[in-house]
Amino acid sequence: IVRAVVDEIDAASQTELDAGRKSGVLRPFESTPLCAPVPDPWLILSAGLNYKSHLAEMKGTPVPPHPAAFIKVQASLTGCRKPVVVPSRYANHVDFEGEFTVVIGQTCHDVTEDEAMKFVGGYTIANDVSARDWIPEVHSANGTFDAIHAWERNIMGKNLPTFTPCGPVITTADEIPDPHNLQLTSKL
């Protein structure tokens, strides 16, 4: 369907294009408000503690022996270039992390490492926004329970409304031959 629409626009005359722009049907990509490319995901799973350079920024944080992950709630999801709403009570230390995002295209469970890439539908980008004011206890935790509770507050500070801007588009898996050979730049 999308290909047919693009082909129709490509074949349109200048008069038809001008009429489309005048009516608002056609507008520049940069000024088009976009929803997240997967507006209703079943699960948003974020890899935590996965960048060695980020671990180095958090002095004293060891490299975990196994991948870590946390869940972000759907209510935190928003579209590309939409405003991030910073809550006034936690406005002093809002952090952002541009993230490469894998979109799983079909249901899978307990697949081997060799099979995993067969389930990737495509890729997009997201921003993992965090209200770091929520987490002073992470740095001052005494004992296991305090550390667990502090980490749970950290996760809550990542799940505020609009704290997961995503997109603007999904690139299909076949368009990126090596997803390990990409560069991501975050701008504030």
CSV table of C-alpha atoms in Angstrom, one decimal:
chain,number,residue,atom,x,y,z
A,1,ILE,CA,0.0,0.0,0.0
A,2,VAL,CA,2.8,2.4,0.9
A,3,ARG,CA,4.7,1.6,-2.3
A,4,ALA,CA,1.5,2.3,-4.3
A,5,VAL,CA,1.0,5.7,-2.6
A,6,VAL,CA,4.7,6.6,-3.2
A,7,ASP,CA,4.5,5.5,-6.8
A,8,GLU,CA,1.3,7.6,-7.3
A,9,ILE,CA,3.0,10.7,-5.8
A,10,ASP,CA,6.1,10.1,-7.9
A,11,ALA,CA,3.9,10.0,-11.0
A,12,ALA,CA,1.8,13.1,-10.1
A,13,SER,CA,2.0,16.3,-12.2
A,14,GLN,CA,3.3,19.5,-10.7
A,15,THR,CA,-0.3,20.8,-10.6
A,16,GLU,CA,-1.4,17.8,-8.6
A,17,LEU,CA,1.5,18.1,-6.2
A,18,ASP,CA,0.8,21.8,-5.7
A,19,ALA,CA,-2.9,21.0,-5.0
A,20,GLY,CA,-1.8,18.3,-2.5
A,21,ARG,CA,0.5,20.8,-0.7
A,22,LYS,CA,-2.2,23.5,-0.7
A,23,SER,CA,-4.8,21.2,0.8
A,24,GLY,CA,-2.3,19.9,3.5
A,25,VAL,CA,-2.4,16.3,2.1
A,26,LEU,CA,1.3,16.7,1.2
A,27,ARG,CA,3.7,18.4,3.5
A,28,PRO,CA,7.4,18.4,4.3
A,29,PHE,CA,8.6,15.5,6.3
A,30,GLU,CA,10.3,17.8,8.8
A,31,SER,CA,7.0,19.5,9.7
A,32,THR,CA,4.9,16.3,9.8
A,33,PRO,CA,3.9,15.2,13.3
A,34,LEU,CA,4.7,11.5,13.6
A,35,CYS,CA,3.6,8.9,16.0
A,36,ALA,CA,6.1,6.2,17.2
A,37,PRO,CA,6.7,3.8,14.3
A,38,VAL,CA,5.3,1.0,16.4
A,39,PRO,CA,2.5,2.8,18.2
A,40,ASP,CA,1.2,-0.2,20.1
A,41,PRO,CA,4.1,-2.4,21.0
A,42,TRP,CA,3.5,-5.6,23.0
A,43,LEU,CA,6.7,-5.1,24.9
A,44,ILE,CA,9.4,-2.4,25.1
A,45,LEU,CA,12.5,-4.1,26.5
A,46,SER,CA,15.6,-2.0,27.0
A,47,ALA,CA,19.1,-3.4,27.4
A,48,GLY,CA,20.7,-1.9,30.5
A,49,LEU,CA,24.4,-1.5,31.4
A,50,ASN,CA,25.4,-2.5,27.9
A,51,TYR,CA,27.7,0.3,26.8
A,52,LYS,CA,31.2,0.1,28.4
A,53,SER,CA,31.7,3.8,27.9
A,54,HIS,CA,28.5,4.5,29.8
A,55,LEU,CA,29.5,2.2,32.6
A,56,ALA,CA,32.8,4.1,32.9
A,57,GLU,CA,30.8,7.3,33.4
A,58,MET,CA,29.1,5.6,36.4
A,59,LYS,CA,32.2,5.2,38.4
A,60,GLY,CA,32.5,1.9,40.2
A,61,THR,CA,29.9,0.1,38.0
A,62,PRO,CA,31.2,-3.2,37.0
A,63,VAL,CA,30.6,-4.8,33.6
A,64,PRO,CA,27.8,-7.3,34.2
A,65,PRO,CA,28.6,-11.0,33.4
A,66,HIS,CA,25.2,-11.4,31.5
A,67,PRO,CA,23.1,-8.9,29.5
A,68,ALA,CA,20.7,-6.9,31.7
A,69,ALA,CA,17.4,-5.5,30.6
A,70,PHE,CA,14.4,-3.5,31.9
A,71,ILE,CA,10.9,-2.9,30.7
A,72,LYS,CA,9.7,0.5,29.6
A,73,VAL,CA,5.9,1.0,29.6
A,74,GLN,CA,3.9,1.9,26.5
A,75,ALA,CA,2.7,5.1,28.1
A,76,SER,CA,6.2,6.4,28.0
A,77,LEU,CA,6.3,6.1,24.2
A,78,THR,CA,6.0,9.1,21.9
A,79,GLY,CA,6.8,10.0,18.3
A,80,CYS,CA,9.9,11.5,16.9
A,81,ARG,CA,10.5,15.3,17.5
A,82,LYS,CA,7.6,15.4,19.9
A,83,PRO,CA,8.3,17.3,23.1
A,84,VAL,CA,9.6,15.4,26.2
A,85,VAL,CA,7.5,16.6,29.1
A,86,VAL,CA,9.8,17.1,32.0
A,87,PRO,CA,7.9,17.0,35.4
A,88,SER,CA,8.5,20.1,37.4
A,89,ARG,CA,9.2,18.1,40.6
A,90,TYR,CA,12.1,16.2,38.8
A,91,ALA,CA,13.5,18.7,36.4
A,92,ASN,CA,17.0,19.1,37.8
A,93,HIS,CA,18.7,16.1,36.2
A,94,VAL,CA,17.0,14.7,33.2
A,95,ASP,CA,19.3,12.5,31.1
A,96,PHE,CA,19.0,11.2,27.6
A,97,GLU,CA,20.5,8.2,25.8
A,98,GLY,CA,20.1,7.6,22.1
A,99,GLU,CA,19.5,4.0,21.5
A,100,PHE,CA,19.5,1.7,18.5
A,101,THR,CA,16.2,-0.2,18.6
A,102,VAL,CA,15.5,-3.7,17.2
A,103,VAL,CA,11.9,-4.3,16.2
A,104,ILE,CA,11.0,-8.0,16.5
A,105,GLY,CA,8.7,-8.7,13.6
A,106,GLN,CA,7.2,-12.0,14.8
A,107,THR,CA,6.5,-13.9,17.9
A,108,CYS,CA,9.4,-15.9,19.2
A,109,HIS,CA,10.6,-17.5,22.4
A,110,ASP,CA,13.6,-19.6,23.4
A,111,VAL,CA,15.3,-19.3,20.0
A,112,THR,CA,19.0,-20.0,19.5
A,113,GLU,CA,21.5,-17.2,18.9
A,114,ASP,CA,21.9,-18.4,15.3
A,115,GLU,CA,18.1,-18.2,14.8
A,116,ALA,CA,17.5,-14.8,16.5
A,117,MET,CA,18.1,-12.5,13.5
A,118,LYS,CA,15.4,-14.3,11.5
A,119,PHE,CA,12.8,-12.7,13.9
A,120,VAL,CA,14.1,-9.1,13.4
A,121,GLY,CA,11.5,-7.2,11.4
A,122,GLY,CA,13.6,-4.0,11.3
A,123,TYR,CA,15.3,-1.2,13.2
A,124,THR,CA,14.5,2.3,14.4
A,125,ILE,CA,16.0,4.6,17.0
A,126,ALA,CA,14.7,5.6,20.4
A,127,ASN,CA,15.7,7.9,23.3
A,128,ASP,CA,15.9,6.5,26.8
A,129,VAL,CA,15.1,9.6,28.8
A,130,SER,CA,15.6,9.3,32.6
A,131,ALA,CA,14.6,11.5,35.5
A,132,ARG,CA,17.9,11.0,37.5
A,133,ASP,CA,16.6,13.0,40.4
A,134,TRP,CA,14.7,9.9,41.4
A,135,ILE,CA,17.8,7.9,42.0
A,136,PRO,CA,20.1,9.4,44.7
A,137,GLU,CA,19.6,6.2,46.7
A,138,VAL,CA,21.3,4.2,44.0
A,139,HIS,CA,24.6,5.8,44.9
A,140,SER,CA,24.1,5.7,48.7
A,141,ALA,CA,22.4,2.3,49.0
A,142,ASN,CA,23.4,0.2,52.0
A,143,GLY,CA,22.7,-3.5,51.6
A,144,THR,CA,20.9,-5.6,49.0
A,145,PHE,CA,17.3,-4.4,49.7
A,146,ASP,CA,18.2,-0.7,49.6
A,147,ALA,CA,20.1,-1.3,46.3
A,148,ILE,CA,17.1,-3.2,44.7
A,149,HIS,CA,14.6,-0.5,45.9
A,150,ALA,CA,16.8,2.2,44.5
A,151,TRP,CA,17.2,0.5,41.1
A,152,GLU,CA,13.4,0.1,40.9
A,153,ARG,CA,13.0,3.8,41.5
A,154,ASN,CA,15.5,4.4,38.7
A,155,ILE,CA,13.4,2.3,36.3
A,156,MET,CA,10.3,4.3,37.4
A,157,GLY,CA,12.2,7.5,36.5
A,158,LYS,CA,12.6,6.1,32.9
A,159,ASN,CA,8.8,5.4,32.5
A,160,LEU,CA,7.3,8.9,32.8
A,161,PRO,CA,5.0,10.0,29.9
A,162,THR,CA,6.9,11.0,26.8
A,163,PHE,CA,10.2,9.5,28.1
A,164,THR,CA,10.6,7.2,25.2
A,165,PRO,CA,10.6,9.2,21.9
A,166,CYS,CA,11.0,6.8,19.0
A,167,GLY,CA,11.4,6.9,15.3
A,168,PRO,CA,10.8,8.5,12.9
A,169,VAL,CA,10.7,5.4,10.8
A,170,ILE,CA,11.4,1.7,10.8
A,171,THR,CA,14.1,0.5,8.4
A,172,THR,CA,13.4,-3.1,7.4
A,173,ALA,CA,16.1,-5.7,8.4
A,174,ASP,CA,17.1,-6.4,4.8
A,175,GLU,CA,18.1,-2.7,4.4
A,176,ILE,CA,20.8,-2.9,7.0
A,177,PRO,CA,23.3,-5.7,6.2
A,178,ASP,CA,25.3,-5.3,9.4
A,179,PRO,CA,23.4,-3.8,12.4
A,180,HIS,CA,26.7,-3.9,14.4
A,181,ASN,CA,28.3,-1.4,12.0
A,182,LEU,CA,26.2,1.7,12.5
A,183,GLN,CA,26.8,5.1,14.0
A,184,LEU,CA,24.2,6.8,16.3
A,185,THR,CA,24.3,10.5,17.2
A,186,SER,CA,22.1,12.0,19.8
A,187,LYS,CA,21.4,15.8,19.7
A,188,LEU,CA,19.8,17.9,22.4
